[in-house]
Backbone as ProteinMPNN parsed JSONL, in Angstrom:
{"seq_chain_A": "XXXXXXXXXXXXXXXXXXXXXXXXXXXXXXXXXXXXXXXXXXXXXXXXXXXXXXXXXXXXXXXXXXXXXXXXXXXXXXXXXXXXXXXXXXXXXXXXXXXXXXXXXXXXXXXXXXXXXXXXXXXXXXXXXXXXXXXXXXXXXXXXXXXXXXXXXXXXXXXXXXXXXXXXXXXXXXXXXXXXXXXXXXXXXXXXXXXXXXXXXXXXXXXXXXXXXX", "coords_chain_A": {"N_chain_A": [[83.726, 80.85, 76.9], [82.604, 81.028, 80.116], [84.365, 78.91, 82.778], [83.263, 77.243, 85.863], [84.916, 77.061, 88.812], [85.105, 75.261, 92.352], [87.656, 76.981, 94.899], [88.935, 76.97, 97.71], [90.107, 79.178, 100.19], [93.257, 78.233, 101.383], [94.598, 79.943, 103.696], [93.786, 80.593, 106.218], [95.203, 82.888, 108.214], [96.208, 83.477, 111.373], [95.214, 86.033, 113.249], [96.002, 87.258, 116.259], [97.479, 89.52, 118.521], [97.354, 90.605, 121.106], [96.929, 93.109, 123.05], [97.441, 94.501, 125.679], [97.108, 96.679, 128.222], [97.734, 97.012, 131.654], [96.863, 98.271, 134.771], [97.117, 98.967, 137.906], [95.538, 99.478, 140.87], [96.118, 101.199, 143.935], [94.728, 101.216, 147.204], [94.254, 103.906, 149.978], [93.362, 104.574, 153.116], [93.294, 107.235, 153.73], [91.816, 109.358, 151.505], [93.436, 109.305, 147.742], [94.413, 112.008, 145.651], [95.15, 110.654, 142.398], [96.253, 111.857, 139.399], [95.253, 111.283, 136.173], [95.896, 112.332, 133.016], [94.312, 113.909, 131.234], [94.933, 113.587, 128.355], [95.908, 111.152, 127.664], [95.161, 108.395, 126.765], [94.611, 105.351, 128.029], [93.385, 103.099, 127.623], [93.95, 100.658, 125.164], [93.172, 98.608, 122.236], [92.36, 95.237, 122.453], [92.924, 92.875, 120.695], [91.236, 89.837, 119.677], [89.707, 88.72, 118.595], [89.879, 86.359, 115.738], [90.215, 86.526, 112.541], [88.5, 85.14, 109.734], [88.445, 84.509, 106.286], [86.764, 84.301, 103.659], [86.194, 81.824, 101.233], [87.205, 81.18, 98.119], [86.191, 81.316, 95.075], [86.647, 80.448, 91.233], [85.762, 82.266, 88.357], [84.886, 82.439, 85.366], [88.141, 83.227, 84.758], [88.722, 84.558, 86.396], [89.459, 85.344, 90.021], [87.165, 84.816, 92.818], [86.348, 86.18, 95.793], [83.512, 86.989, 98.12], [82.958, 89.618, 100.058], [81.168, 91.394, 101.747], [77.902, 92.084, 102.291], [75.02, 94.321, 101.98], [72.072, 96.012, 101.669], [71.621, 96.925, 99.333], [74.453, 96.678, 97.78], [77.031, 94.572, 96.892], [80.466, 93.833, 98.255], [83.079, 92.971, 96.827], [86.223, 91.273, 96.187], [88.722, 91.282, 93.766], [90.798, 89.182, 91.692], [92.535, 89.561, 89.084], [93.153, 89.446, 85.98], [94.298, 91.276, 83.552], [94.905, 93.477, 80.398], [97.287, 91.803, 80.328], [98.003, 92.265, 83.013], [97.939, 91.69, 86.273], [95.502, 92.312, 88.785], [94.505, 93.197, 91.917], [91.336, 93.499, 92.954], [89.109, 95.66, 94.248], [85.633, 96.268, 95.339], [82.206, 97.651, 94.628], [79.758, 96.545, 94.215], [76.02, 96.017, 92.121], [72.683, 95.41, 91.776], [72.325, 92.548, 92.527], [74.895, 91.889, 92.715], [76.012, 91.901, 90.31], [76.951, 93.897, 88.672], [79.515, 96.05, 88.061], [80.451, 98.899, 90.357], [81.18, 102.045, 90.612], [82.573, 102.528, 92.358], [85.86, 101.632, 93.585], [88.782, 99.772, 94.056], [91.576, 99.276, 91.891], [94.278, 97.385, 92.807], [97.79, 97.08, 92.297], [99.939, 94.457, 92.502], [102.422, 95.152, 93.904], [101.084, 97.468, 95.02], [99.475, 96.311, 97.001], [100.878, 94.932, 98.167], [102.349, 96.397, 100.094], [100.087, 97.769, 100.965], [99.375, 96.127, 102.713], [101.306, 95.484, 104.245], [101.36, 98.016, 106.062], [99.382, 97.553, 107.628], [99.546, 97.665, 110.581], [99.484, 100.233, 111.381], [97.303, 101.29, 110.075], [95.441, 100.096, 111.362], [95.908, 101.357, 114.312], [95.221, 103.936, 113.602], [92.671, 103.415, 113.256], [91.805, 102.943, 115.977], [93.16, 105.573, 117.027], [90.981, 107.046, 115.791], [88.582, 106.438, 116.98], [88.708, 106.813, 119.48], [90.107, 105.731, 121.238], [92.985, 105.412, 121.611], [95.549, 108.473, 121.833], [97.185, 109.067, 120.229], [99.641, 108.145, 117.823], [102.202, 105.6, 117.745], [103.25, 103.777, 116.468], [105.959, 102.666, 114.029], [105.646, 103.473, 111.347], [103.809, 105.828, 111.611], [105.201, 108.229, 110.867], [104.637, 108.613, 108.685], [102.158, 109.509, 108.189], [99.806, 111.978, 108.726], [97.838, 113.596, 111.144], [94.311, 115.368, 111.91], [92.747, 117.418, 113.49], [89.338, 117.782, 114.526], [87.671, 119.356, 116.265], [86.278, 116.83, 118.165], [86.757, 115.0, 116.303], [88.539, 113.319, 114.491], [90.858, 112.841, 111.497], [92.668, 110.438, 109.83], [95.748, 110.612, 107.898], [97.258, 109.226, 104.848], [100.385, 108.867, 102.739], [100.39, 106.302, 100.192], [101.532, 106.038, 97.977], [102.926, 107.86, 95.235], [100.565, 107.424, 93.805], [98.286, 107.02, 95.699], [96.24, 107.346, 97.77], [95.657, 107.204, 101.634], [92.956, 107.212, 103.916], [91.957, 107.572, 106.906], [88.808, 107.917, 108.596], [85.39, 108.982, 110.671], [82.287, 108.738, 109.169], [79.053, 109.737, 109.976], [78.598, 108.387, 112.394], [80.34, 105.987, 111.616], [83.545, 103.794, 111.153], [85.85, 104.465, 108.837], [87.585, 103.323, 106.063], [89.295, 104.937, 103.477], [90.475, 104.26, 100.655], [92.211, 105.779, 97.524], [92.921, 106.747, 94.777], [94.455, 109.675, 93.607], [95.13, 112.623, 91.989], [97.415, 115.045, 90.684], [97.783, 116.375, 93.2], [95.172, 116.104, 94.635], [92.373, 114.456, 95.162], [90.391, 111.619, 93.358], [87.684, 110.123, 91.38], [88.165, 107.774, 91.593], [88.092, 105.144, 93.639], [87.52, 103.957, 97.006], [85.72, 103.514, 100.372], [86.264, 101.706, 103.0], [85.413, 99.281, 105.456], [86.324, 98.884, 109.384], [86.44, 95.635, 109.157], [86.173, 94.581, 106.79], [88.697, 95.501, 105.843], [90.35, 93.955, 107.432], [90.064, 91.651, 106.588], [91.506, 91.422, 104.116], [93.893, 92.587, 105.315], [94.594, 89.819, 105.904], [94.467, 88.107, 103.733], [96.466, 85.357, 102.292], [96.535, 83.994, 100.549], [96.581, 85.373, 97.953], [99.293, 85.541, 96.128], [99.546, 83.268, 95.616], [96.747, 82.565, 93.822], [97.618, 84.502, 91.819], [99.849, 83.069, 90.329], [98.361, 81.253, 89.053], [97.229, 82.56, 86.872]], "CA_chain_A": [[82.74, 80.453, 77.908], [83.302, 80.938, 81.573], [83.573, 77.686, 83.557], [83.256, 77.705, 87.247], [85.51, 75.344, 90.135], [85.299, 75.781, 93.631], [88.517, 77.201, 95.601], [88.946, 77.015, 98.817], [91.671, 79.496, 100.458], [93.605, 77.728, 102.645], [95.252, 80.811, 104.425], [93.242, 81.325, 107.729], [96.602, 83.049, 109.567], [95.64, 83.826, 112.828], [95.912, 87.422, 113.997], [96.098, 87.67, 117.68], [98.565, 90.103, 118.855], [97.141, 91.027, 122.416], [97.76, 94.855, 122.963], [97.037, 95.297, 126.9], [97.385, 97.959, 129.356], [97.619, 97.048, 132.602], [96.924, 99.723, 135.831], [97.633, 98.418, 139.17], [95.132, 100.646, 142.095], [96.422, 101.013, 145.289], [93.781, 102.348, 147.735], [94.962, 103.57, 151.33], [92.398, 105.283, 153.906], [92.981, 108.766, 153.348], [91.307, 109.616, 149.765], [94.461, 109.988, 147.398], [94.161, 112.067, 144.526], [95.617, 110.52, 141.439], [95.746, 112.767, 138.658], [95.4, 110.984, 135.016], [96.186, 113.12, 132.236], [92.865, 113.421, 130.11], [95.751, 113.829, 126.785], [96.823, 110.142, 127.523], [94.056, 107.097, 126.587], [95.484, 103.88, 128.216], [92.538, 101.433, 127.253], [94.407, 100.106, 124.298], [92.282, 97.65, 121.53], [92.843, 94.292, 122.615], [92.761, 92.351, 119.526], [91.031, 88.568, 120.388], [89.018, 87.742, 117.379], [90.64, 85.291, 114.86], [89.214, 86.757, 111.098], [88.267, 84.43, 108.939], [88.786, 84.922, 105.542], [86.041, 84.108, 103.059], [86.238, 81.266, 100.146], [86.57, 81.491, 96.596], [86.049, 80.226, 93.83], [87.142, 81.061, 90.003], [84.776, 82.584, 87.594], [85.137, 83.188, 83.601], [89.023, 83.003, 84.682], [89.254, 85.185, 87.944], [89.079, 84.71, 91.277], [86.234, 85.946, 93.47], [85.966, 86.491, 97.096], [82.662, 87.929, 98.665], [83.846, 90.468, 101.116], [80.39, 91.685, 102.498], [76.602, 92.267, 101.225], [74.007, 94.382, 102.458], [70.876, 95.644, 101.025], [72.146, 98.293, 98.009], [75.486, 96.551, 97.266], [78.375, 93.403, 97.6], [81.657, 94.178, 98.125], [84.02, 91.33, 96.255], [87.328, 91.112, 96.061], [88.535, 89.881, 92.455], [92.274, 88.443, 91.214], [92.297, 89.603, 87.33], [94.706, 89.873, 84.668], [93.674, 92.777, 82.428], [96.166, 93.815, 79.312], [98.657, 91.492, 80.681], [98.666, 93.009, 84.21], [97.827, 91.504, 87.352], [95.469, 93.414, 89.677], [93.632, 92.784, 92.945], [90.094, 94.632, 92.771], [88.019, 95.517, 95.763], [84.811, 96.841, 94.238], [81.174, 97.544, 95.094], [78.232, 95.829, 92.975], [74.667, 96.441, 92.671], [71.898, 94.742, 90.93], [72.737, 91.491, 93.451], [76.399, 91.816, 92.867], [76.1, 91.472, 88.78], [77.312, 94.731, 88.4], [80.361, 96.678, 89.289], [80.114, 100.356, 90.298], [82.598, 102.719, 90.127], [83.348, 102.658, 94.044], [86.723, 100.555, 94.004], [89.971, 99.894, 93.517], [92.553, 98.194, 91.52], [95.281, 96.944, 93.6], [98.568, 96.274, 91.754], [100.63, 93.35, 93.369], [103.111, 95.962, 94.82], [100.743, 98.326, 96.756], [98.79, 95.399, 97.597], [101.915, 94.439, 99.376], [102.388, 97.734, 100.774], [98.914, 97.936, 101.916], [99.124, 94.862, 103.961], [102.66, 95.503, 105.532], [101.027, 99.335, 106.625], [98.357, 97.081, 108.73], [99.085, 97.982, 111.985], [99.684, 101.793, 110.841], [95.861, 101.522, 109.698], [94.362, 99.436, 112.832], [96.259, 102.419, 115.284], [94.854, 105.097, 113.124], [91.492, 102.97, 113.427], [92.128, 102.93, 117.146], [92.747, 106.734, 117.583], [89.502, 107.842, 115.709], [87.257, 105.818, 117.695], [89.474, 107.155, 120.99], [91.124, 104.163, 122.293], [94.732, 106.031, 121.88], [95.496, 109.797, 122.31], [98.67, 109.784, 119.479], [100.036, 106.975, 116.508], [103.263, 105.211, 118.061], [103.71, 102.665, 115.131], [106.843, 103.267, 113.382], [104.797, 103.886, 110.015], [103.319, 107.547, 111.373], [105.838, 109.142, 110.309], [103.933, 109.013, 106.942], [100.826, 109.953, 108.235], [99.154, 113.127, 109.062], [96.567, 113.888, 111.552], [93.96, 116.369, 111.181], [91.552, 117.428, 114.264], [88.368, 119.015, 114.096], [86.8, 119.349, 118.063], [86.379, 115.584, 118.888], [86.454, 114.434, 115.211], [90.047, 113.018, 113.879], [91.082, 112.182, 110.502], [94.327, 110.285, 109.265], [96.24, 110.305, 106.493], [98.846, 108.809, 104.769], [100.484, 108.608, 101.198], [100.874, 104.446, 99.877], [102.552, 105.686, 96.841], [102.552, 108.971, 94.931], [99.346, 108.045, 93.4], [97.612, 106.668, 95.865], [96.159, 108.046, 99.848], [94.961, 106.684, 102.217], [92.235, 108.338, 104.862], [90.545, 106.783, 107.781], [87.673, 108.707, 109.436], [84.453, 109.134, 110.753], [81.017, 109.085, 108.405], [77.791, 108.894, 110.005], [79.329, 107.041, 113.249], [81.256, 104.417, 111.01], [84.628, 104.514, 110.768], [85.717, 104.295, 107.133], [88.899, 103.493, 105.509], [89.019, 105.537, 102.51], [92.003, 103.688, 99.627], [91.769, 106.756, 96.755], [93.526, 107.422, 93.211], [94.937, 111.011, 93.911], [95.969, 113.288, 90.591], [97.565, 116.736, 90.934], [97.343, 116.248, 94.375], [94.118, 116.12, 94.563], [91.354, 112.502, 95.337], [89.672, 111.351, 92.216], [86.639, 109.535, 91.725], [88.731, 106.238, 91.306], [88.701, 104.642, 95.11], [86.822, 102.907, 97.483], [86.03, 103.342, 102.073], [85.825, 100.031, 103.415], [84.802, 99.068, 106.597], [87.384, 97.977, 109.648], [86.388, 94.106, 109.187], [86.429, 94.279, 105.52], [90.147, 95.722, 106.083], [90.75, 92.907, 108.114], [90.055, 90.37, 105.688], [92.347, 92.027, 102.986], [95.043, 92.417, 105.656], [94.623, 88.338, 106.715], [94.725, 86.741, 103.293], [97.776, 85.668, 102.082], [96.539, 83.26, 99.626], [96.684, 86.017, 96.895], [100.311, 85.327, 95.314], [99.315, 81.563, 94.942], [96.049, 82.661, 92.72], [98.42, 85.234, 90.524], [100.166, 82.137, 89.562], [97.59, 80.191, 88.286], [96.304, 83.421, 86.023]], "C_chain_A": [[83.434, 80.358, 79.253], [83.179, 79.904, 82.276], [83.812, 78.355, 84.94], [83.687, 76.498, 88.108], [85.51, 75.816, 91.156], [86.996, 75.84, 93.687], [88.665, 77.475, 96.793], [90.31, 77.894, 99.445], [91.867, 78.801, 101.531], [94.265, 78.617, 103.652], [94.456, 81.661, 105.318], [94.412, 81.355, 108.438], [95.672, 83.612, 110.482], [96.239, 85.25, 113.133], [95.65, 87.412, 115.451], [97.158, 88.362, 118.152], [97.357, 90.684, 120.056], [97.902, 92.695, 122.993], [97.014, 94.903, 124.518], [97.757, 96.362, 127.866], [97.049, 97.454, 130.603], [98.015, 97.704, 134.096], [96.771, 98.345, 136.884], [97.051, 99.39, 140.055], [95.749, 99.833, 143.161], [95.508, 101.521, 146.47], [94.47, 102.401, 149.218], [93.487, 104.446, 152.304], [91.903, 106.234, 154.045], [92.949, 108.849, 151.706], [92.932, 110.322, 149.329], [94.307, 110.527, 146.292], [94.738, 111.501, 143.268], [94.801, 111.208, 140.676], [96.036, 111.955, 137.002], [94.992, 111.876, 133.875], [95.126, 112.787, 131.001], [93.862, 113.259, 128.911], [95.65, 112.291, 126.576], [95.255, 108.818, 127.695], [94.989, 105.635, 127.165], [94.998, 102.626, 127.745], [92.72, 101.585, 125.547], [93.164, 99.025, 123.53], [92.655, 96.999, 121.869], [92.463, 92.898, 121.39], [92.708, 90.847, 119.727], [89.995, 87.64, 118.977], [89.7, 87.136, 116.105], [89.803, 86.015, 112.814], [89.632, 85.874, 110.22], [87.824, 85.16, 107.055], [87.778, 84.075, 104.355], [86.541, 82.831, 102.053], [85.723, 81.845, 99.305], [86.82, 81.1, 95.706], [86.475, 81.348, 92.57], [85.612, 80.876, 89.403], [85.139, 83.469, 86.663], [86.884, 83.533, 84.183], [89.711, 84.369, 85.955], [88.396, 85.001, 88.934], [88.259, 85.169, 91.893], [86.191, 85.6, 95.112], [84.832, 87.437, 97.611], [83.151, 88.393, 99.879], [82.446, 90.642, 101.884], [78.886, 92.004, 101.819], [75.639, 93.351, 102.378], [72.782, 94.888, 101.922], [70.804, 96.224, 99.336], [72.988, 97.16, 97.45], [76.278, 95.363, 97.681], [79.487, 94.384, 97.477], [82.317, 92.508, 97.511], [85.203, 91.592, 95.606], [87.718, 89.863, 94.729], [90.539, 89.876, 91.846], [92.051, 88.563, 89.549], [93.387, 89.82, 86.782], [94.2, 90.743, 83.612], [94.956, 93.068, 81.699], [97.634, 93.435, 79.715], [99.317, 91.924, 82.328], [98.015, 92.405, 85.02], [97.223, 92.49, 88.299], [94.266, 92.744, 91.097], [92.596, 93.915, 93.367], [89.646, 93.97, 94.046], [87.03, 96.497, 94.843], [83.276, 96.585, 94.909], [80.57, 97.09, 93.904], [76.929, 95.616, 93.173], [74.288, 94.952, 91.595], [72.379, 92.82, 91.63], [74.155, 90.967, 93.079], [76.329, 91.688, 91.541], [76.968, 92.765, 88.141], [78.507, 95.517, 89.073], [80.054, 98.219, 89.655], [81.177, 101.003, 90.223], [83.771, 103.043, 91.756], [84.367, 101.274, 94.156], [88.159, 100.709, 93.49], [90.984, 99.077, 93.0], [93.926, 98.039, 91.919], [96.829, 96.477, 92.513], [99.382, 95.441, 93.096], [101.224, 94.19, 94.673], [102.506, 96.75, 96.234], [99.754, 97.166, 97.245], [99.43, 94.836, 98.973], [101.992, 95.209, 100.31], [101.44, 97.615, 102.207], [99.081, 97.014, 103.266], [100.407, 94.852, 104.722], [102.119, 97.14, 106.39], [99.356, 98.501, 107.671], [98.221, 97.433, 110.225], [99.529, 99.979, 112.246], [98.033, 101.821, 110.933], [95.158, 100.861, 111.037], [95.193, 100.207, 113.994], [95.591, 103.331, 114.639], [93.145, 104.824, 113.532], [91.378, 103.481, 115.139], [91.905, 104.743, 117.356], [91.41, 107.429, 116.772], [88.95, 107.271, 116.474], [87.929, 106.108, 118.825], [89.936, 105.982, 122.014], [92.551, 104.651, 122.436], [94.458, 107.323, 121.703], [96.647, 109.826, 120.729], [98.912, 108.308, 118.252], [101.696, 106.863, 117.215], [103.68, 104.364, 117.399], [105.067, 103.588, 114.274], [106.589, 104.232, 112.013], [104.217, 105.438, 109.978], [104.02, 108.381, 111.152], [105.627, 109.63, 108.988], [102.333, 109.413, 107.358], [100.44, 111.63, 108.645], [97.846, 113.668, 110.069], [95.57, 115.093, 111.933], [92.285, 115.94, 112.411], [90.702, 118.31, 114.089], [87.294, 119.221, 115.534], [87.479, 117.433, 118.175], [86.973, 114.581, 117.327], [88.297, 114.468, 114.493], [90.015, 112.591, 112.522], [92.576, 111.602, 110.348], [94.579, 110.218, 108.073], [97.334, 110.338, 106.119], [99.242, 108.326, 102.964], [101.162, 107.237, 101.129], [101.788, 105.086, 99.004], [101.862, 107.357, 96.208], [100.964, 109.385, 94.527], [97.953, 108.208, 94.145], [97.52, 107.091, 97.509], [95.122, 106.978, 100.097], [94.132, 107.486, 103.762], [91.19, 107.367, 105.933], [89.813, 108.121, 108.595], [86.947, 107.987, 109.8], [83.529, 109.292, 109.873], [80.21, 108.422, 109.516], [77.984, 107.633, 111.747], [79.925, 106.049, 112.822], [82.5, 105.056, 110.643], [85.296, 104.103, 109.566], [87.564, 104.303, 107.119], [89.068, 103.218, 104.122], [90.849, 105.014, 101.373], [91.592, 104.591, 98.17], [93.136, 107.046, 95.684], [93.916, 108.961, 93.973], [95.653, 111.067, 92.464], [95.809, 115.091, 90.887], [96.98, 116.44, 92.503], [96.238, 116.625, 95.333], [92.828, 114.465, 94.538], [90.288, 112.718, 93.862], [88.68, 110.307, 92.861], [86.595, 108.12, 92.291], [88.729, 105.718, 93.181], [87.608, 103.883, 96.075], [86.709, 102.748, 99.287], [85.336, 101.872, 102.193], [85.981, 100.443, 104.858], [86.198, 98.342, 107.789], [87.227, 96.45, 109.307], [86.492, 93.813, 108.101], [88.13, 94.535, 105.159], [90.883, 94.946, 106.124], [91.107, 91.635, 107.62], [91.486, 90.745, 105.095], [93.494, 92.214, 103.454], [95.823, 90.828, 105.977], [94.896, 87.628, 105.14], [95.249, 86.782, 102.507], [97.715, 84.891, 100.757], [96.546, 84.429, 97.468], [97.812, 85.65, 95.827], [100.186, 84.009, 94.829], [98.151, 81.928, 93.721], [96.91, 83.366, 91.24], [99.044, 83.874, 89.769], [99.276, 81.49, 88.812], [96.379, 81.503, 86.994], [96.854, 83.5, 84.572]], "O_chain_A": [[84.504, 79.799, 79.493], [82.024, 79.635, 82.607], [84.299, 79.455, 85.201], [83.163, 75.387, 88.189], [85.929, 76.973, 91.183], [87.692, 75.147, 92.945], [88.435, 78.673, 96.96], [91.438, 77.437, 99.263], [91.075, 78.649, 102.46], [94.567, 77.985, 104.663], [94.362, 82.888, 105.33], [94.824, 80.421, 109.126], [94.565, 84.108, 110.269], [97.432, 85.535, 113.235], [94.473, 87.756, 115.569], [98.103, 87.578, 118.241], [96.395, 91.258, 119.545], [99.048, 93.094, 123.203], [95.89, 95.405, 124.497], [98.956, 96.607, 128.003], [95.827, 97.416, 130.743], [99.161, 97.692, 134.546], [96.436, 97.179, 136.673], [97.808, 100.339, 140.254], [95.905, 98.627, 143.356], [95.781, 102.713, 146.612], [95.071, 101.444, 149.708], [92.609, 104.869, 151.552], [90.735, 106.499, 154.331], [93.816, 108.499, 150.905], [93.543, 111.22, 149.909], [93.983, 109.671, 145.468], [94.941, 112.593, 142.736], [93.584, 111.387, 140.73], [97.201, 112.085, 136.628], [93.802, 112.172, 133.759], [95.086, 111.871, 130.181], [93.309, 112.413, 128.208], [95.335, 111.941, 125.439], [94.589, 108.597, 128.707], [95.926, 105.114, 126.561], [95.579, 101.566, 127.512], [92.028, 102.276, 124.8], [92.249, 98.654, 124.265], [93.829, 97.325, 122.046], [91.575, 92.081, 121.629], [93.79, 90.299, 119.941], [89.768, 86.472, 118.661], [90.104, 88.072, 115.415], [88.783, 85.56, 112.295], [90.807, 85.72, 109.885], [87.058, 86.091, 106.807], [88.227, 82.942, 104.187], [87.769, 82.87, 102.127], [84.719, 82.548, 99.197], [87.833, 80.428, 95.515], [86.612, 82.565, 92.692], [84.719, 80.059, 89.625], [85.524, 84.635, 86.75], [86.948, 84.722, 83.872], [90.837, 84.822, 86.158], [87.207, 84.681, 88.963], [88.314, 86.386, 91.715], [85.915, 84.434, 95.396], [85.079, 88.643, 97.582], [83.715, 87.652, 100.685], [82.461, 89.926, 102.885], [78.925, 92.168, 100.599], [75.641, 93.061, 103.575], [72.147, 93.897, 101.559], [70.026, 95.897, 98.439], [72.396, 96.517, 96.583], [76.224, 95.095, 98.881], [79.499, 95.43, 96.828], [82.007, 91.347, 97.78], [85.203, 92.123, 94.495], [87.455, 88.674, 94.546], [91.205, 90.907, 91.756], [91.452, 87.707, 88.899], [94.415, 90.356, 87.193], [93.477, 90.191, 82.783], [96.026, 92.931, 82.291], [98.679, 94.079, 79.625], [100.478, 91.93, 82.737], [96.889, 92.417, 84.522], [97.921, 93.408, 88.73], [93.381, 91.903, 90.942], [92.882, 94.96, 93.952], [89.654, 92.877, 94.612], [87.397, 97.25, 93.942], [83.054, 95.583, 95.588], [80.951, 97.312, 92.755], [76.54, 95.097, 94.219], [74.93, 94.066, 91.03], [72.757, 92.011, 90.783], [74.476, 89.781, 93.147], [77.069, 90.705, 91.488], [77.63, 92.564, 87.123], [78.592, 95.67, 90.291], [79.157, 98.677, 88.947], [82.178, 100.482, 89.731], [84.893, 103.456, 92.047], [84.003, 100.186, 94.604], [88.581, 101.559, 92.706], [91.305, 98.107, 93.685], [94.762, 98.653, 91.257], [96.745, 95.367, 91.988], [99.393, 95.752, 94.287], [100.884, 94.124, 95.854], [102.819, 96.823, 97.423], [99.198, 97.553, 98.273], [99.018, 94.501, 100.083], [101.719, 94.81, 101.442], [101.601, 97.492, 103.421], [98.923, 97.26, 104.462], [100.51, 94.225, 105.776], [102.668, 97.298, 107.48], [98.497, 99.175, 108.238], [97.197, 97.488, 110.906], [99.777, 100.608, 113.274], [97.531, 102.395, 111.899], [94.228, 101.467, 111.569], [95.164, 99.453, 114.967], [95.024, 103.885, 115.581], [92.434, 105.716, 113.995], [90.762, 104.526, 115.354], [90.837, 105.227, 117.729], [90.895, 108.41, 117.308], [88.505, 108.236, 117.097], [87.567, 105.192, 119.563], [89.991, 105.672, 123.204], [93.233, 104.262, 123.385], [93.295, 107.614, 121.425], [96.746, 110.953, 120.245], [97.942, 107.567, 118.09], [102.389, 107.88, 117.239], [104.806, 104.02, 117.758], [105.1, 104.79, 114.009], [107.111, 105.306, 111.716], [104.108, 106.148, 108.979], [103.555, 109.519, 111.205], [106.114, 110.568, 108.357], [101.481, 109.553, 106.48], [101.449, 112.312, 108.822], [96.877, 114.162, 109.493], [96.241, 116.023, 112.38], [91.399, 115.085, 112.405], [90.943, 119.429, 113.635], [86.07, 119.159, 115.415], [88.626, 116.991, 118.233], [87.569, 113.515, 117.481], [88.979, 115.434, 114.151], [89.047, 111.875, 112.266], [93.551, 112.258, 110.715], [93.795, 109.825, 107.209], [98.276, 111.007, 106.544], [98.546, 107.648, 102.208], [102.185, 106.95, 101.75], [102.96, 104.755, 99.179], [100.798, 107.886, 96.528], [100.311, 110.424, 94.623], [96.97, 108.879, 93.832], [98.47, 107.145, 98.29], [94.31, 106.303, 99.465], [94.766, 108.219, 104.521], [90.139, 106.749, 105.764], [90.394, 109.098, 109.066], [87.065, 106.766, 109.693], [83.782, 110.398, 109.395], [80.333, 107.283, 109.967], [77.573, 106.494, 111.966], [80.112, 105.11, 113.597], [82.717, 106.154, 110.131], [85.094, 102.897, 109.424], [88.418, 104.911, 107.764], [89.061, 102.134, 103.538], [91.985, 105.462, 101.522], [90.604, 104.131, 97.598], [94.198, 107.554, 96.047], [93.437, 109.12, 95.095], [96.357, 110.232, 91.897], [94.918, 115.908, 91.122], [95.784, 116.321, 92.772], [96.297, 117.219, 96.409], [92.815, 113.63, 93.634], [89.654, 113.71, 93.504], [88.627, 109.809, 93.986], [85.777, 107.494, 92.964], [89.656, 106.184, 93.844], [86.827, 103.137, 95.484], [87.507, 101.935, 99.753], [84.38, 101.26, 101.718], [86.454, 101.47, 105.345], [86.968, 97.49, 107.344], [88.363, 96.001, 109.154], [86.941, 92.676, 107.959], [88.721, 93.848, 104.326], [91.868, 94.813, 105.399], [91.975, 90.827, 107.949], [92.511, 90.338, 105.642], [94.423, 92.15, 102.649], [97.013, 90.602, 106.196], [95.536, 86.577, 105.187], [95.129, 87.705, 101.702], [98.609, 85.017, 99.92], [96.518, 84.051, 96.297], [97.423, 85.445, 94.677], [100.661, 83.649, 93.751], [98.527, 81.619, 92.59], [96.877, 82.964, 90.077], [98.686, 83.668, 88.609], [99.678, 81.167, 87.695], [95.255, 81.314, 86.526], [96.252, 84.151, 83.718]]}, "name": "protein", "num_of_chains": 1, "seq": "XXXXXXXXXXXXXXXXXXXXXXXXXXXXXXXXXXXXXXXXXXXXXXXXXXXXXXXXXXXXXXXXXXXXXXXXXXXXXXXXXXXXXXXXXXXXXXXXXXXXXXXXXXXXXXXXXXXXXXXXXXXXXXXXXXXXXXXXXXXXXXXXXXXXXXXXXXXXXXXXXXXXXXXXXXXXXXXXXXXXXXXXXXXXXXXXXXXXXXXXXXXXXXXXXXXXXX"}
């Protein structure tokens, strides 16, 4: 029988890292041309909102975090132990979240870690699709790939042999696609999340404290 206790995470870290660009005009009497190089984007993201990181509670003996809901599907982030293994699921669910679907992914500890140290790899890649930067200057692009099509960018970057990662464009939303890959090739296994759902998953740290208590 599954019981149920509230949990509260206590790990609201604060992200603020302030990324500005600041231009300096000079104007003089006679019109001067300055010439800015369409290649080069200067208006940088300035990163000011604090993300807050959902509560959660245990249920039937793992942890749950609601990540996001809207009229189809939840997203919920779950802390499980399956055949002795430790995994951190992100996962869509229909039928008012009762169900899982097959859109998700099971996180082991490691690329979990991964994932969340490649954070500001993924919020620059975020950045140049939506055209706020012209290029990827994070140390991390050296694993990435980018892939133009007219105005339309994709990135991509390998976590681990099995596993890619792809941010784009769908639809005007920009998606960040976490995907199984076999024979180098994307399987069905995987899951695009949203930047703010990202956000969460990069912010909360309280994960290694639940593994213990599994």
């Amino acid at each position: 029988m599954g019981s149920k206790k509230r949990h509260h995470d206590s790990s609201s870290d604060e992200s603020s890292s302030s990324s500005s660009s600041s231009s300096s005009s000079s104007s003089s009497s006679s019109s001067s041309s300055s010439s800015s190089s369409s290649s080069v984007i200067s208006a940088k993201r300035t990163k000011t909102e604090e993300v807050t990181v959902p509560s959660g509670e245990w249920v039937d003996n793992e942890f749950v975090i609601p990540l996001d809901q809207d009229k189809k599907e939840v997203t919920k982030l779950k802390v499980r132990k399956f055949q002795g293994n430790v995994y951190i699921d992100v996962r869509k669910y229909y039928d008012n979240g009762s169900k899982p679907t097959l859109k998700g992914m099971s996180f082991k500890p490691d690329l979990f870690t991964k994932f969340q140290t490649w954070a500001p790899l993924i919020r620059e890649s975020v950045d140049l699709v939506e055209g706020r930067v012209s290029s990827l200057a994070n140390p991390f692009s050296a694993s990435a790939t980018i892939a133009r099509d007219g105005s339309d960018i994709t990135v991509t970057a390998e976590l681990d042999k099995y596993h890619m990662l792809k941010i784009y464009k769908f639809k005007h939303m920009t998606l960040i696609d976490v995907r199984n890959y076999y024979n180098g090739g994307p399987t069905k296994k995987g899951i695009a999340l949203s930047p703010e759902i990202v956000e969460i998953l990069f912010e909360w740290k309280g994960w290694k404290d639940v593994m213990q208590k599994l």
